[in-house]
mmCIF file of N, CA and C in Angstrom:
data_model
loop_
_atom_site.group_PDB
_atom_site.id
_atom_site.type_symbol
_atom_site.label_atom_id
_atom_site.label_comp_id
_atom_site.label_asym_id
_atom_site.label_seq_id
_atom_site.Cartn_x
_atom_site.Cartn_y
_atom_site.Cartn_z
ATOM 1 N N MET A 1 0.842 -1.181 0.000
ATOM 2 C CA MET A 1 0.000 0.000 0.000
ATOM 3 C C MET A 1 0.884 1.241 0.000
ATOM 4 N N ALA A 2 0.585 2.184 -0.845
ATOM 5 C CA ALA A 2 1.379 3.406 -0.951
ATOM 6 C C ALA A 2 1.121 4.306 0.254
ATOM 7 N N GLN A 3 2.203 4.912 0.727
ATOM 8 C CA GLN A 3 2.089 5.829 1.853
ATOM 9 C C GLN A 3 1.538 7.169 1.365
ATOM 10 N N GLN A 4 0.620 7.744 2.132
ATOM 11 C CA GLN A 4 0.055 9.025 1.747
ATOM 12 C C GLN A 4 1.039 10.141 2.083
ATOM 13 N N MET A 5 1.281 11.013 1.118
ATOM 14 C CA MET A 5 2.211 12.123 1.311
ATOM 15 C C MET A 5 1.572 13.233 2.127
ATOM 16 N N LYS A 6 2.418 13.911 2.925
ATOM 17 C CA LYS A 6 2.023 15.116 3.654
ATOM 18 C C LYS A 6 3.118 16.145 3.437
ATOM 19 N N VAL A 7 2.773 17.425 3.489
ATOM 20 C CA VAL A 7 3.784 18.451 3.247
ATOM 21 C C VAL A 7 4.873 18.466 4.310
ATOM 22 N N ASP A 8 4.565 17.948 5.489
ATOM 23 C CA ASP A 8 5.554 18.000 6.568
ATOM 24 C C ASP A 8 6.047 16.624 6.999
ATOM 25 N N ASP A 9 5.940 15.616 6.118
ATOM 26 C CA ASP A 9 6.519 14.324 6.478
ATOM 27 C C ASP A 9 8.029 14.360 6.222
ATOM 28 N N GLU A 10 8.733 13.381 6.731
ATOM 29 C CA GLU A 10 10.194 13.380 6.694
ATOM 30 C C GLU A 10 10.754 13.480 5.272
ATOM 31 N N VAL A 11 10.169 12.754 4.346
ATOM 32 C CA VAL A 11 10.669 12.761 2.969
ATOM 33 C C VAL A 11 10.539 14.149 2.359
ATOM 34 N N ARG A 12 9.340 14.754 2.460
ATOM 35 C CA ARG A 12 9.122 16.076 1.869
ATOM 36 C C ARG A 12 10.013 17.126 2.541
ATOM 37 N N LEU A 13 10.177 17.072 3.859
ATOM 38 C CA LEU A 13 11.035 18.035 4.549
ATOM 39 C C LEU A 13 12.499 17.879 4.139
ATOM 40 N N ASN A 14 12.957 16.650 3.945
ATOM 41 C CA ASN A 14 14.333 16.437 3.493
ATOM 42 C C ASN A 14 14.544 16.970 2.075
ATOM 43 N N ILE A 15 13.539 16.811 1.219
ATOM 44 C CA ILE A 15 13.641 17.335 -0.145
ATOM 45 C C ILE A 15 13.658 18.859 -0.127
ATOM 46 N N LEU A 16 12.793 19.474 0.676
ATOM 47 C CA LEU A 16 12.792 20.933 0.794
ATOM 48 C C LEU A 16 14.138 21.437 1.308
ATOM 49 N N LYS A 17 14.682 20.766 2.291
ATOM 50 C CA LYS A 17 15.991 21.152 2.841
ATOM 51 C C LYS A 17 17.063 21.062 1.759
ATOM 52 N N ALA A 18 17.047 20.007 0.975
ATOM 53 C CA ALA A 18 18.032 19.845 -0.101
ATOM 54 C C ALA A 18 17.871 20.930 -1.159
ATOM 55 N N LEU A 19 16.636 21.357 -1.428
ATOM 56 C CA LEU A 19 16.401 22.425 -2.410
ATOM 57 C C LEU A 19 17.015 23.754 -1.977
ATOM 58 N N LEU A 20 17.180 23.947 -0.677
ATOM 59 C CA LEU A 20 17.732 25.193 -0.162
ATOM 60 C C LEU A 20 19.254 25.232 -0.192
ATOM 61 N N GLU A 21 19.900 24.112 -0.496
ATOM 62 C CA GLU A 21 21.357 24.082 -0.551
ATOM 63 C C GLU A 21 21.841 24.796 -1.810
ATOM 64 N N PRO A 22 22.990 25.485 -1.703
ATOM 65 C CA PRO A 22 23.533 26.181 -2.878
ATOM 66 C C PRO A 22 23.716 25.240 -4.070
ATOM 67 N N GLY A 23 23.281 25.691 -5.222
ATOM 68 C CA GLY A 23 23.434 24.911 -6.444
ATOM 69 C C GLY A 23 22.393 23.839 -6.663
ATOM 70 N N ALA A 24 21.458 23.691 -5.748
ATOM 71 C CA ALA A 24 20.462 22.624 -5.868
ATOM 72 C C ALA A 24 19.400 22.945 -6.919
ATOM 73 N N VAL A 25 19.120 24.214 -7.109
ATOM 74 C CA VAL A 25 18.061 24.617 -8.022
ATOM 75 C C VAL A 25 18.672 25.467 -9.140
ATOM 76 N N ALA A 26 18.316 25.153 -10.356
ATOM 77 C CA ALA A 26 18.794 25.907 -11.518
ATOM 78 C C ALA A 26 17.601 26.541 -12.226
ATOM 79 N N PRO A 27 17.833 27.633 -12.951
ATOM 80 C CA PRO A 27 16.727 28.266 -13.669
ATOM 81 C C PRO A 27 16.252 27.401 -14.833
ATOM 82 N N ASN A 28 15.018 27.593 -15.206
ATOM 83 C CA ASN A 28 14.441 26.881 -16.330
ATOM 84 C C ASN A 28 14.787 27.646 -17.615
ATOM 85 N N ILE A 29 15.769 27.127 -18.340
ATOM 86 C CA ILE A 29 16.262 27.799 -19.543
ATOM 87 C C ILE A 29 15.161 27.928 -20.594
ATOM 88 N N ARG A 30 14.364 26.887 -20.775
ATOM 89 C CA ARG A 30 13.280 26.948 -21.776
ATOM 90 C C ARG A 30 12.263 28.030 -21.440
ATOM 91 N N HIS A 31 11.939 28.152 -20.155
ATOM 92 C CA HIS A 31 11.003 29.189 -19.724
ATOM 93 C C HIS A 31 11.590 30.574 -20.031
ATOM 94 N N LEU A 32 12.859 30.765 -19.704
ATOM 95 C CA LEU A 32 13.502 32.051 -19.991
ATOM 96 C C LEU A 32 13.559 32.323 -21.490
ATOM 97 N N GLN A 33 13.759 31.274 -22.270
ATOM 98 C CA GLN A 33 13.784 31.430 -23.734
ATOM 99 C C GLN A 33 12.418 31.884 -24.246
ATOM 100 N N ARG A 34 11.364 31.254 -23.743
ATOM 101 C CA ARG A 34 10.010 31.657 -24.160
ATOM 102 C C ARG A 34 9.725 33.105 -23.752
ATOM 103 N N ARG A 35 10.180 33.503 -22.569
ATOM 104 C CA ARG A 35 9.908 34.851 -22.059
ATOM 105 C C ARG A 35 10.722 35.931 -22.766
ATOM 106 N N THR A 36 11.952 35.598 -23.177
ATOM 107 C CA THR A 36 12.840 36.618 -23.734
ATOM 108 C C THR A 36 13.023 36.516 -25.241
ATOM 109 N N GLY A 37 12.863 35.311 -25.804
ATOM 110 C CA GLY A 37 13.126 35.107 -27.215
ATOM 111 C C GLY A 37 14.595 34.874 -27.532
ATOM 112 N N TYR A 38 15.466 34.854 -26.505
ATOM 113 C CA TYR A 38 16.893 34.639 -26.733
ATOM 114 C C TYR A 38 17.205 33.163 -26.906
ATOM 115 N N HIS A 39 18.306 32.881 -27.580
ATOM 116 C CA HIS A 39 18.771 31.514 -27.779
ATOM 117 C C HIS A 39 19.201 30.929 -26.426
ATOM 118 N N LYS A 40 19.037 29.611 -26.284
ATOM 119 C CA LYS A 40 19.415 28.937 -25.032
ATOM 120 C C LYS A 40 20.870 29.198 -24.660
ATOM 121 N N ALA A 41 21.761 29.195 -25.661
ATOM 122 C CA ALA A 41 23.185 29.421 -25.384
ATOM 123 C C ALA A 41 23.419 30.838 -24.845
ATOM 124 N N THR A 42 22.674 31.816 -25.357
ATOM 125 C CA THR A 42 22.794 33.199 -24.873
ATOM 126 C C THR A 42 22.334 33.291 -23.433
ATOM 127 N N ILE A 43 21.238 32.637 -23.128
ATOM 128 C CA ILE A 43 20.706 32.656 -21.761
ATOM 129 C C ILE A 43 21.685 31.973 -20.815
ATOM 130 N N LYS A 44 22.175 30.784 -21.190
ATOM 131 C CA LYS A 44 23.099 30.031 -20.337
ATOM 132 C C LYS A 44 24.379 30.819 -20.100
ATOM 133 N N SER A 45 24.968 31.390 -21.159
ATOM 134 C CA SER A 45 26.210 32.143 -20.976
ATOM 135 C C SER A 45 25.969 33.404 -20.144
ATOM 136 N N SER A 46 24.805 34.018 -20.304
ATOM 137 C CA SER A 46 24.471 35.203 -19.507
ATOM 138 C C SER A 46 24.316 34.854 -18.033
ATOM 139 N N LEU A 47 23.632 33.746 -17.755
ATOM 140 C CA LEU A 47 23.487 33.310 -16.362
ATOM 141 C C LEU A 47 24.835 32.971 -15.749
ATOM 142 N N ASP A 48 25.696 32.297 -16.514
ATOM 143 C CA ASP A 48 27.040 31.976 -16.025
ATOM 144 C C ASP A 48 27.825 33.252 -15.731
ATOM 145 N N PHE A 49 27.738 34.243 -16.642
ATOM 146 C CA PHE A 49 28.421 35.518 -16.444
ATOM 147 C C PHE A 49 27.908 36.233 -15.197
ATOM 148 N N LEU A 50 26.582 36.308 -15.033
ATOM 149 C CA LEU A 50 25.994 36.982 -13.870
ATOM 150 C C LEU A 50 26.368 36.284 -12.566
ATOM 151 N N ALA A 51 26.476 34.955 -12.598
ATOM 152 C CA ALA A 51 26.913 34.211 -11.409
ATOM 153 C C ALA A 51 28.388 34.491 -11.126
ATOM 154 N N LYS A 52 29.198 34.513 -12.171
ATOM 155 C CA LYS A 52 30.630 34.795 -12.013
ATOM 156 C C LYS A 52 30.837 36.188 -11.425
ATOM 157 N N GLU A 53 30.017 37.138 -11.851
ATOM 158 C CA GLU A 53 30.093 38.510 -11.344
ATOM 159 C C GLU A 53 29.437 38.645 -9.963
ATOM 160 N N ARG A 54 28.875 37.544 -9.462
ATOM 161 C CA ARG A 54 28.216 37.475 -8.151
ATOM 162 C C ARG A 54 26.969 38.363 -8.067
ATOM 163 N N LEU A 55 26.379 38.680 -9.225
ATOM 164 C CA LEU A 55 25.101 39.376 -9.211
ATOM 165 C C LEU A 55 24.001 38.389 -8.847
ATOM 166 N N ILE A 56 24.117 37.185 -9.370
ATOM 167 C CA ILE A 56 23.216 36.089 -9.010
ATOM 168 C C ILE A 56 24.026 35.141 -8.135
ATOM 169 N N THR A 57 23.528 34.889 -6.936
ATOM 170 C CA THR A 57 24.258 34.004 -6.025
ATOM 171 C C THR A 57 23.554 32.678 -5.796
ATOM 172 N N GLY A 58 22.419 32.491 -6.436
ATOM 173 C CA GLY A 58 21.728 31.221 -6.296
ATOM 174 C C GLY A 58 20.266 31.332 -6.668
ATOM 175 N N PHE A 59 19.637 30.202 -6.671
ATOM 176 C CA PHE A 59 18.213 30.098 -6.976
ATOM 177 C C PHE A 59 17.606 29.203 -5.906
ATOM 178 N N GLY A 60 16.345 29.367 -5.652
ATOM 179 C CA GLY A 60 15.735 28.518 -4.646
ATOM 180 C C GLY A 60 14.227 28.525 -4.740
ATOM 181 N N PRO A 61 13.621 27.625 -4.001
ATOM 182 C CA PRO A 61 12.164 27.539 -4.017
ATOM 183 C C PRO A 61 11.527 28.655 -3.192
ATOM 184 N N LYS A 62 10.327 29.034 -3.565
ATOM 185 C CA LYS A 62 9.522 29.923 -2.740
ATOM 186 C C LYS A 62 8.531 29.038 -2.009
ATOM 187 N N MET A 63 8.503 29.161 -0.705
ATOM 188 C CA MET A 63 7.632 28.285 0.079
ATOM 189 C C MET A 63 6.460 29.064 0.660
ATOM 190 N N ASP A 64 5.331 28.407 0.726
ATOM 191 C CA ASP A 64 4.135 28.962 1.348
ATOM 192 C C ASP A 64 4.047 28.379 2.752
ATOM 193 N N PHE A 65 4.498 29.165 3.742
ATOM 194 C CA PHE A 65 4.532 28.681 5.118
ATOM 195 C C PHE A 65 3.138 28.377 5.663
ATOM 196 N N LYS A 66 2.105 28.925 5.047
ATOM 197 C CA LYS A 66 0.742 28.652 5.503
ATOM 198 C C LYS A 66 0.405 27.167 5.380
ATOM 199 N N LYS A 67 1.041 26.493 4.423
ATOM 200 C CA LYS A 67 0.804 25.050 4.252
ATOM 201 C C LYS A 67 1.282 24.265 5.472
ATOM 202 N N PHE A 68 2.202 24.870 6.250
ATOM 203 C CA PHE A 68 2.701 24.232 7.466
ATOM 204 C C PHE A 68 1.984 24.755 8.711
ATOM 205 N N GLY A 69 0.985 25.609 8.503
ATOM 206 C CA GLY A 69 0.226 26.132 9.630
ATOM 207 C C GLY A 69 0.757 27.441 10.189
ATOM 208 N N TYR A 70 1.731 28.067 9.512
ATOM 209 C CA TYR A 70 2.276 29.350 9.972
ATOM 210 C C TYR A 70 1.555 30.469 9.223
ATOM 211 N N THR A 71 0.726 31.220 9.941
ATOM 212 C CA THR A 71 -0.081 32.251 9.299
ATOM 213 C C THR A 71 0.454 33.659 9.558
ATOM 214 N N LEU A 72 1.502 33.770 10.384
ATOM 215 C CA LEU A 72 2.035 35.087 10.727
ATOM 216 C C LEU A 72 3.523 35.147 10.424
ATOM 217 N N GLU A 73 3.906 36.138 9.639
ATOM 218 C CA GLU A 73 5.328 36.399 9.408
ATOM 219 C C GLU A 73 5.668 37.719 10.072
ATOM 220 N N VAL A 74 6.757 37.728 10.838
ATOM 221 C CA VAL A 74 7.192 38.918 11.562
ATOM 222 C C VAL A 74 8.563 39.327 11.040
ATOM 223 N N LEU A 75 8.720 40.602 10.740
ATOM 224 C CA LEU A 75 10.012 41.155 10.348
ATOM 225 C C LEU A 75 10.527 41.983 11.513
ATOM 226 N N THR A 76 11.747 41.692 11.956
ATOM 227 C CA THR A 76 12.343 42.424 13.065
ATOM 228 C C THR A 76 13.594 43.125 12.568
ATOM 229 N N LEU A 77 13.635 44.442 12.766
ATOM 230 C CA LEU A 77 14.817 45.217 12.417
ATOM 231 C C LEU A 77 15.698 45.324 13.656
ATOM 232 N N LEU A 78 16.986 45.086 13.485
ATOM 233 C CA LEU A 78 17.921 45.062 14.603
ATOM 234 C C LEU A 78 19.091 45.991 14.331
ATOM 235 N N HIS A 79 19.691 46.480 15.402
ATOM 236 C CA HIS A 79 20.919 47.251 15.285
ATOM 237 C C HIS A 79 22.009 46.478 16.011
ATOM 238 N N ALA A 80 23.087 46.197 15.298
ATOM 239 C CA ALA A 80 24.200 45.448 15.894
ATOM 240 C C ALA A 80 25.503 46.133 15.531
ATOM 241 N N ASP A 81 26.456 46.076 16.457
ATOM 242 C CA ASP A 81 27.801 46.575 16.181
ATOM 243 C C ASP A 81 28.534 45.463 15.442
ATOM 244 N N LEU A 82 28.614 45.596 14.136
ATOM 245 C CA LEU A 82 29.169 44.534 13.301
ATOM 246 C C LEU A 82 30.683 44.395 13.445
ATOM 247 N N THR A 83 31.312 45.325 14.157
ATOM 248 C CA THR A 83 32.756 45.206 14.399
ATOM 249 C C THR A 83 33.052 44.254 15.551
ATOM 250 N N LYS A 84 32.066 43.952 16.367
ATOM 251 C CA LYS A 84 32.226 43.030 17.505
ATOM 252 C C LYS A 84 31.977 41.608 17.030
ATOM 253 N N LYS A 85 32.974 41.037 16.345
ATOM 254 C CA LYS A 85 32.821 39.741 15.677
ATOM 255 C C LYS A 85 32.459 38.624 16.653
ATOM 256 N N LYS A 86 33.063 38.620 17.837
ATOM 257 C CA LYS A 86 32.788 37.547 18.801
ATOM 258 C C LYS A 86 31.327 37.603 19.281
ATOM 259 N N ALA A 87 30.868 38.805 19.609
ATOM 260 C CA ALA A 87 29.482 38.968 20.059
ATOM 261 C C ALA A 87 28.512 38.654 18.927
ATOM 262 N N LEU A 88 28.852 39.084 17.714
ATOM 263 C CA LEU A 88 27.993 38.812 16.564
ATOM 264 C C LEU A 88 27.912 37.308 16.297
ATOM 265 N N GLY A 89 29.042 36.613 16.439
ATOM 266 C CA GLY A 89 29.050 35.153 16.275
ATOM 267 C C GLY A 89 28.173 34.465 17.302
ATOM 268 N N ALA A 90 28.231 34.932 18.547
ATOM 269 C CA ALA A 90 27.392 34.363 19.612
ATOM 270 C C ALA A 90 25.915 34.633 19.323
ATOM 271 N N PHE A 91 25.625 35.830 18.832
ATOM 272 C CA PHE A 91 24.247 36.174 18.479
ATOM 273 C C PHE A 91 23.738 35.275 17.360
ATOM 274 N N ARG A 92 24.559 35.098 16.326
ATOM 275 C CA ARG A 92 24.159 34.233 15.212
ATOM 276 C C ARG A 92 23.924 32.794 15.680
ATOM 277 N N ALA A 93 24.738 32.328 16.619
ATOM 278 C CA ALA A 93 24.552 30.971 17.159
ATOM 279 C C ALA A 93 23.213 30.861 17.879
ATOM 280 N N GLU A 94 22.825 31.898 18.615
ATOM 281 C CA GLU A 94 21.536 31.891 19.298
ATOM 282 C C GLU A 94 20.386 31.946 18.297
ATOM 283 N N VAL A 95 20.541 32.764 17.268
ATOM 284 C CA VAL A 95 19.516 32.863 16.229
ATOM 285 C C VAL A 95 19.316 31.511 15.555
ATOM 286 N N ALA A 96 20.408 30.798 15.328
ATOM 287 C CA ALA A 96 20.321 29.489 14.667
ATOM 288 C C ALA A 96 19.499 28.495 15.487
ATOM 289 N N LYS A 97 19.407 28.699 16.779
ATOM 290 C CA LYS A 97 18.626 27.805 17.653
ATOM 291 C C LYS A 97 17.135 28.130 17.645
ATOM 292 N N ASP A 98 16.793 29.325 17.184
ATOM 293 C CA ASP A 98 15.392 29.754 17.216
ATOM 294 C C ASP A 98 14.639 29.114 16.061
ATOM 295 N N PRO A 99 13.670 28.245 16.341
ATOM 296 C CA PRO A 99 12.951 27.552 15.264
ATOM 297 C C PRO A 99 12.028 28.471 14.463
ATOM 298 N N HIS A 100 11.789 29.676 14.952
ATOM 299 C CA HIS A 100 10.887 30.588 14.257
ATOM 300 C C HIS A 100 11.604 31.468 13.235
ATOM 301 N N ILE A 101 12.902 31.694 13.419
ATOM 302 C CA ILE A 101 13.641 32.565 12.502
ATOM 303 C C ILE A 101 14.128 31.739 11.323
ATOM 304 N N TYR A 102 13.726 32.146 10.127
ATOM 305 C CA TYR A 102 14.181 31.423 8.941
ATOM 306 C C TYR A 102 15.153 32.244 8.100
ATOM 307 N N LEU A 103 15.349 33.522 8.438
ATOM 308 C CA LEU A 103 16.300 34.333 7.693
ATOM 309 C C LEU A 103 16.838 35.432 8.591
ATOM 310 N N LEU A 104 18.151 35.592 8.593
ATOM 311 C CA LEU A 104 18.812 36.729 9.234
ATOM 312 C C LEU A 104 19.731 37.306 8.178
ATOM 313 N N SER A 105 19.545 38.576 7.885
ATOM 314 C CA SER A 105 20.292 39.175 6.783
ATOM 315 C C SER A 105 20.674 40.607 7.127
ATOM 316 N N GLY A 106 21.745 41.072 6.520
ATOM 317 C CA GLY A 106 22.132 42.464 6.661
ATOM 318 C C GLY A 106 21.285 43.338 5.763
ATOM 319 N N ILE A 107 21.073 44.583 6.201
ATOM 320 C CA ILE A 107 20.350 45.551 5.379
ATOM 321 C C ILE A 107 21.159 46.840 5.332
ATOM 322 N N VAL A 108 21.009 47.562 4.266
ATOM 323 C CA VAL A 108 21.747 48.805 4.063
ATOM 324 C C VAL A 108 20.743 49.926 3.819
ATOM 325 N N GLY A 109 21.043 51.088 4.358
ATOM 326 C CA GLY A 109 20.218 52.261 4.068
ATOM 327 C C GLY A 109 18.926 52.327 4.832
ATOM 328 N N ALA A 110 18.879 51.734 6.011
ATOM 329 C CA ALA A 110 17.645 51.749 6.800
ATOM 330 C C ALA A 110 17.857 52.497 8.119
ATOM 331 N N GLY A 111 18.541 53.619 8.080
ATOM 332 C CA GLY A 111 18.774 54.390 9.301
ATOM 333 C C GLY A 111 19.723 53.663 10.220
ATOM 334 N N ASN A 112 19.317 53.480 11.454
ATOM 335 C CA ASN A 112 20.167 52.819 12.451
ATOM 336 C C ASN A 112 20.118 51.297 12.373
ATOM 337 N N TRP A 113 19.222 50.754 11.596
ATOM 338 C CA TRP A 113 19.057 49.308 11.522
ATOM 339 C C TRP A 113 20.039 48.710 10.522
ATOM 340 N N ASN A 114 20.661 47.582 10.874
ATOM 341 C CA ASN A 114 21.573 46.954 9.923
ATOM 342 C C ASN A 114 21.370 45.443 9.793
ATOM 343 N N LEU A 115 20.413 44.902 10.512
ATOM 344 C CA LEU A 115 20.059 43.490 10.381
ATOM 345 C C LEU A 115 18.547 43.359 10.326
ATOM 346 N N ILE A 116 18.094 42.350 9.621
ATOM 347 C CA ILE A 116 16.663 42.035 9.601
ATOM 348 C C ILE A 116 16.515 40.543 9.858
ATOM 349 N N ALA A 117 15.566 40.205 10.715
ATOM 350 C CA ALA A 117 15.242 38.805 10.992
ATOM 351 C C ALA A 117 13.810 38.564 10.533
ATOM 352 N N ARG A 118 13.603 37.446 9.861
ATOM 353 C CA ARG A 118 12.253 37.070 9.434
ATOM 354 C C ARG A 118 11.849 35.834 10.230
ATOM 355 N N HIS A 119 10.721 35.943 10.906
ATOM 356 C CA HIS A 119 10.200 34.874 11.754
ATOM 357 C C HIS A 119 8.855 34.405 11.203
ATOM 358 N N ILE A 120 8.510 33.177 11.535
ATOM 359 C CA ILE A 120 7.165 32.686 11.245
ATOM 360 C C ILE A 120 6.566 32.101 12.520
ATOM 361 N N TYR A 121 5.275 32.316 12.681
ATOM 362 C CA TYR A 121 4.526 31.813 13.833
ATOM 363 C C TYR A 121 3.177 31.302 13.362
ATOM 364 N N ARG A 122 2.618 30.424 14.145
ATOM 365 C CA ARG A 122 1.297 29.886 13.809
ATOM 366 C C ARG A 122 0.230 30.971 13.845
ATOM 367 N N ASP A 123 0.333 31.884 14.818
ATOM 368 C CA ASP A 123 -0.651 32.958 14.966
ATOM 369 C C ASP A 123 -0.070 34.025 15.883
ATOM 370 N N ILE A 124 -0.819 35.112 16.069
ATOM 371 C CA ILE A 124 -0.339 36.224 16.892
ATOM 372 C C ILE A 124 -0.159 35.802 18.350
ATOM 373 N N GLU A 125 -1.015 34.898 18.813
ATOM 374 C CA GLU A 125 -0.904 34.442 20.194
ATOM 375 C C GLU A 125 0.402 33.684 20.436
ATOM 376 N N SER A 126 0.780 32.821 19.508
ATOM 377 C CA SER A 126 2.034 32.081 19.679
ATOM 378 C C SER A 126 3.234 33.017 19.593
ATOM 379 N N TYR A 127 3.127 34.064 18.791
ATOM 380 C CA TYR A 127 4.197 35.072 18.721
ATOM 381 C C TYR A 127 4.351 35.771 20.073
ATOM 382 N N HIS A 128 3.237 36.235 20.637
ATOM 383 C CA HIS A 128 3.292 36.917 21.932
ATOM 384 C C HIS A 128 3.806 35.985 23.028
ATOM 385 N N ARG A 129 3.370 34.744 23.014
ATOM 386 C CA ARG A 129 3.862 33.768 23.992
ATOM 387 C C ARG A 129 5.376 33.619 23.898
ATOM 388 N N ASP A 130 5.866 33.465 22.669
ATOM 389 C CA ASP A 130 7.300 33.280 22.445
ATOM 390 C C ASP A 130 8.077 34.511 22.888
ATOM 391 N N MET A 131 7.584 35.700 22.610
ATOM 392 C CA MET A 131 8.273 36.925 23.004
ATOM 393 C C MET A 131 8.283 37.082 24.527
ATOM 394 N N ASN A 132 7.203 36.687 25.190
ATOM 395 C CA ASN A 132 7.140 36.795 26.647
ATOM 396 C C ASN A 132 7.977 35.742 27.352
ATOM 397 N N ASP A 133 8.144 34.583 26.720
ATOM 398 C CA ASP A 133 8.929 33.506 27.334
ATOM 399 C C ASP A 133 10.429 33.736 27.209
ATOM 400 N N ASN A 134 10.839 34.516 26.227
ATOM 401 C CA ASN A 134 12.290 34.719 26.003
ATOM 402 C C ASN A 134 12.774 36.019 26.558
#
């Protein structure tokens, strides 16, 4: 009997994790050809050039967190002294432990803010609970 698939079973989660690894996902050359009218070789060489120039650093899936029951996304702007490498490393280690944060990135041109964290929560109540517990 075939096992019924779920979006959050071990197999699907392992595949999603693998899709997020660098180089796991490549652009659809045929789709780009249909959209632009350029020859496949032109598109491929252009993508290679843009990657070499580090304008494109990768490709990846877009996920709908609502399928996993997360209906709230929170963006947190942070200010950190980026010259304090040891403290920043400790902070990043703590962030890596937080199951709600899926992205921590630097930002430029946002006043005093230089980091942004993106979190997901099931609902506003779980967000408030998590903020009060930590």
